């Protein structure tokens, strides 16, 4: 039972942290190389795509998707420390509309123009901060979705995720509150019922013991009479 409990909580925390890592905004320092539009056929990974522009048909099996090709400054420790290296990175640019995740992004066309306006070359780089959510996975053709862009003068700047920190603190507070509430409910509502049931069972067991003792005494009284005869 202990192993099942540990496995359950391990799976729970892995899923929760993966969900938060995918959904919460992330920021990369990138140099935009090219913007383009590709025709995409959606397959088994369709859940990792957002949707067509708001107001357009989203029922087809394929559609045009905006992409932005970049060179990204690689980081580690949740993006707080740069490695000094660069690597190619491709983002998609899709509306999220009023669905999930709740970025309410309705301006992918305008964003594509901003992205194209910040294109640069390695000889004369223009670095930008690209805000996005999601993951990049080459095996399953999953691309993070860009939601904002702004130029930056210092490409080696440290980007502290204050928004994510606030959200995580709020979630931690809510989870702690729920835990405390569950402990109070268990202590005030469930434990008295269990204790009462246990006391009732103990009283019933003691009553049965008394009855069994009386019955044995009654039988023993006959054995004593048999010995006298």
Coordinates of C-alpha atoms in Angstrom, one line a residue:
X1 CA 0.0 0.0 0.0
X2 CA 2.9 2.3 0.8
X3 CA 4.4 1.8 -2.7
X4 CA 1.0 2.5 -4.4
X5 CA 0.6 5.7 -2.4
X6 CA 4.1 6.9 -3.3
X7 CA 3.6 6.0 -7.0
X8 CA 0.3 8.0 -7.0
X9 CA 1.8 11.1 -5.6
X10 CA 4.9 10.8 -7.8
X11 CA 2.7 10.6 -10.9
X12 CA 0.5 13.5 -9.6
X13 CA 3.4 15.8 -9.0
X14 CA 5.0 15.0 -12.4
X15 CA 1.8 15.7 -14.2
X16 CA 1.2 18.9 -12.3
X17 CA 4.7 20.3 -12.8
X18 CA 4.6 19.3 -16.5
X19 CA 1.3 21.0 -16.9
X20 CA 2.6 24.2 -15.3
X21 CA 5.9 24.1 -17.3
X22 CA 3.9 23.8 -20.5
X23 CA 1.3 26.4 -19.7
X24 CA 3.2 29.2 -17.9
X25 CA 5.0 31.8 -20.0
X26 CA 8.7 31.5 -20.7
X27 CA 11.0 34.0 -22.2
X28 CA 13.9 33.4 -24.6
X29 CA 16.5 35.8 -25.9
X30 CA 16.6 35.1 -29.6
X31 CA 17.8 36.5 -33.0
X32 CA 15.0 36.2 -35.6
X33 CA 16.3 34.7 -38.8
X34 CA 13.1 34.3 -40.8
X35 CA 9.3 34.2 -40.6
X36 CA 7.2 32.0 -42.8
X37 CA 3.8 30.3 -43.3
X38 CA 3.6 26.5 -43.7
X39 CA 0.7 24.2 -44.5
X40 CA 0.4 21.8 -41.6
X41 CA -1.4 18.5 -41.5
X42 CA -2.4 17.7 -38.0
X43 CA -1.9 14.2 -36.7
X44 CA -1.6 12.6 -33.3
X45 CA 0.0 15.7 -31.8
X46 CA -3.0 17.9 -32.6
X47 CA -3.5 18.7 -28.9
X48 CA -0.2 20.7 -29.0
X49 CA -1.6 23.1 -31.6
X50 CA -3.8 26.1 -30.8
X51 CA -6.2 27.0 -33.5
X52 CA -6.9 29.0 -36.6
X53 CA -7.2 32.8 -36.4
X54 CA -10.2 33.9 -34.4
X55 CA -13.2 34.0 -36.7
X56 CA -11.9 31.6 -39.3
X57 CA -12.9 27.9 -39.9
X58 CA -11.0 25.5 -37.6
X59 CA -12.6 22.2 -38.6
X60 CA -10.2 21.2 -41.4
X61 CA -7.5 18.5 -41.0
X62 CA -4.9 21.0 -42.2
X63 CA -4.3 24.8 -42.4
X64 CA -1.7 27.4 -42.7
X65 CA 0.4 28.1 -39.6
X66 CA 2.8 31.0 -39.1
X67 CA 6.3 30.1 -37.9
X68 CA 9.3 32.1 -36.8
X69 CA 12.9 30.7 -37.2
X70 CA 15.4 32.0 -34.7
X71 CA 18.8 31.5 -33.1
X72 CA 18.3 31.2 -29.3
X73 CA 20.7 31.9 -26.4
X74 CA 20.7 28.6 -24.5
X75 CA 20.2 28.7 -20.7
X76 CA 19.9 26.4 -17.8
X77 CA 18.5 26.5 -14.2
X78 CA 15.0 27.4 -15.6
X79 CA 16.5 30.1 -17.9
X80 CA 18.2 32.1 -15.2
X81 CA 21.8 31.4 -16.3
X82 CA 23.1 31.5 -19.9
X83 CA 25.5 28.9 -21.2
X84 CA 27.1 31.2 -23.7
X85 CA 26.0 29.0 -26.6
X86 CA 23.4 29.4 -29.3
X87 CA 21.2 27.0 -31.1
X88 CA 18.4 27.1 -33.7
X89 CA 14.9 27.4 -32.3
X90 CA 11.5 27.4 -34.2
X91 CA 8.3 28.8 -32.8
X92 CA 4.8 28.8 -34.1
X93 CA 2.5 31.8 -34.0
X94 CA -1.2 30.9 -33.5
X95 CA -4.1 32.5 -31.8
X96 CA -5.3 31.0 -28.5
X97 CA -8.6 32.8 -28.7
X98 CA -10.8 32.3 -25.6
X99 CA -9.6 28.8 -25.0
X100 CA -6.8 27.2 -23.0
X101 CA -4.2 28.3 -22.1
X102 CA -5.8 31.6 -21.2
X103 CA -3.5 34.0 -23.0
X104 CA -6.5 35.5 -25.0
X105 CA -4.2 35.9 -28.0
X106 CA -6.1 37.3 -30.9
X107 CA -3.4 39.2 -32.8
X108 CA -1.1 36.6 -34.3
X109 CA -1.2 38.5 -37.6
X110 CA 0.1 41.7 -35.9
X111 CA 2.7 39.6 -34.0
X112 CA 4.0 38.1 -37.2
X113 CA 4.6 41.6 -38.5
X114 CA 6.5 42.6 -35.4
X115 CA 8.6 39.4 -35.6
X116 CA 9.4 40.1 -39.3
X117 CA 10.3 43.6 -38.5
X118 CA 12.9 42.4 -36.0
X119 CA 14.8 40.1 -38.4
X120 CA 18.5 40.5 -38.5
X121 CA 21.7 38.8 -39.5
X122 CA 24.7 37.4 -37.5
X123 CA 26.8 40.3 -38.8
X124 CA 24.4 42.9 -37.5
X125 CA 22.3 41.1 -34.8
X126 CA 19.1 42.5 -33.3
X127 CA 18.3 40.4 -30.2
X128 CA 14.8 40.3 -28.9
X129 CA 12.9 38.8 -25.9
X130 CA 10.4 36.3 -27.3
X131 CA 7.7 35.3 -24.8
X132 CA 6.1 31.9 -25.5
X133 CA 4.5 28.9 -23.9
X134 CA 4.8 25.2 -24.7
X135 CA 7.7 22.9 -25.6
X136 CA 9.9 22.1 -28.6
X137 CA 10.1 18.5 -29.5
X138 CA 11.7 17.5 -32.9
X139 CA 10.4 13.8 -32.7
X140 CA 6.7 14.7 -32.5
X141 CA 7.0 18.1 -34.3
X142 CA 5.8 20.1 -31.3
X143 CA 6.6 23.9 -31.4
X144 CA 6.2 26.5 -28.6
X145 CA 3.7 29.2 -29.4
X146 CA 5.0 32.8 -29.4
X147 CA 2.8 35.3 -27.6
X148 CA 4.9 38.5 -27.5
X149 CA 8.2 40.0 -28.6
X150 CA 10.3 43.1 -27.6
X151 CA 13.8 44.2 -28.6
X152 CA 16.6 44.0 -26.0
X153 CA 19.9 45.9 -25.9
X154 CA 21.8 43.4 -23.8
X155 CA 21.6 39.8 -25.2
X156 CA 23.3 38.5 -22.0
X157 CA 20.7 39.9 -19.6
X158 CA 19.2 37.6 -17.0
X159 CA 15.4 37.3 -17.3
X160 CA 13.8 36.6 -13.9
X161 CA 10.4 35.0 -14.2
X162 CA 8.6 37.2 -11.7
X163 CA 5.1 36.4 -13.0
X164 CA 5.7 32.6 -12.8
X165 CA 7.1 33.0 -9.3
X166 CA 3.9 34.9 -8.2
X167 CA 1.7 32.3 -9.8
X168 CA 3.6 29.4 -8.1
X169 CA 3.4 31.2 -4.7
X170 CA -0.3 31.7 -5.1
X171 CA -0.8 28.0 -6.1
X172 CA 1.4 26.9 -3.2
X173 CA -0.7 29.0 -0.8
X174 CA -4.0 27.5 -2.2
X175 CA -2.7 24.0 -2.0
X176 CA -1.5 24.6 1.6
X177 CA -4.9 26.0 2.5
X178 CA -6.6 23.0 0.9
X179 CA -4.3 20.7 2.9
X180 CA -5.0 22.6 6.2
X181 CA -8.8 22.5 5.4
X182 CA -8.7 18.8 4.7
X183 CA -6.8 18.2 8.0
X184 CA -9.4 20.2 9.9
X185 CA -12.2 18.4 8.2
X186 CA -10.6 15.0 9.1
X187 CA -10.0 16.1 12.7
X188 CA -13.4 17.7 13.3
X189 CA -15.7 15.6 11.2
X190 CA -14.2 12.2 10.2
X191 CA -12.1 11.3 13.3
X192 CA -15.1 11.7 15.7
X193 CA -17.2 9.4 13.6
X194 CA -14.4 6.8 13.4
X195 CA -13.7 7.2 17.2
X196 CA -17.4 6.8 17.9
X197 CA -17.7 3.7 15.7
X198 CA -14.6 2.2 17.3
X199 CA -16.0 2.9 20.8
X200 CA -19.3 1.3 19.8
X201 CA -17.4 -1.7 18.4
X202 CA -15.5 -2.0 21.7
X203 CA -18.7 -1.8 23.7
X204 CA -20.3 -4.4 21.5
X205 CA -17.2 -6.6 21.9
X206 CA -17.2 -6.2 25.7
X207 CA -20.9 -7.0 25.8
X208 CA -20.3 -10.2 23.7
X209 CA -17.4 -11.1 26.0
X210 CA -19.7 -10.8 29.0
X211 CA -22.4 -12.9 27.4
X212 CA -19.9 -15.6 26.4
X213 CA -18.5 -15.6 30.0
X214 CA -22.0 -16.0 31.4
X215 CA -22.8 -18.8 29.0
X216 CA -19.6 -20.6 29.9
X217 CA -20.4 -20.2 33.6
X218 CA -23.9 -21.6 33.0
X219 CA -22.3 -24.6 31.3
X220 CA -19.7 -25.0 34.0
X221 CA -22.5 -25.2 36.6
X222 CA -23.7 -28.4 34.9
X223 CA -20.3 -29.9 35.0
X224 CA -20.1 -29.3 38.7
X225 CA -23.4 -31.1 39.3
X226 CA -22.2 -34.1 37.2
X227 CA -19.1 -34.4 39.4
X228 CA -21.3 -34.5 42.6
X229 CA -23.2 -37.4 41.2

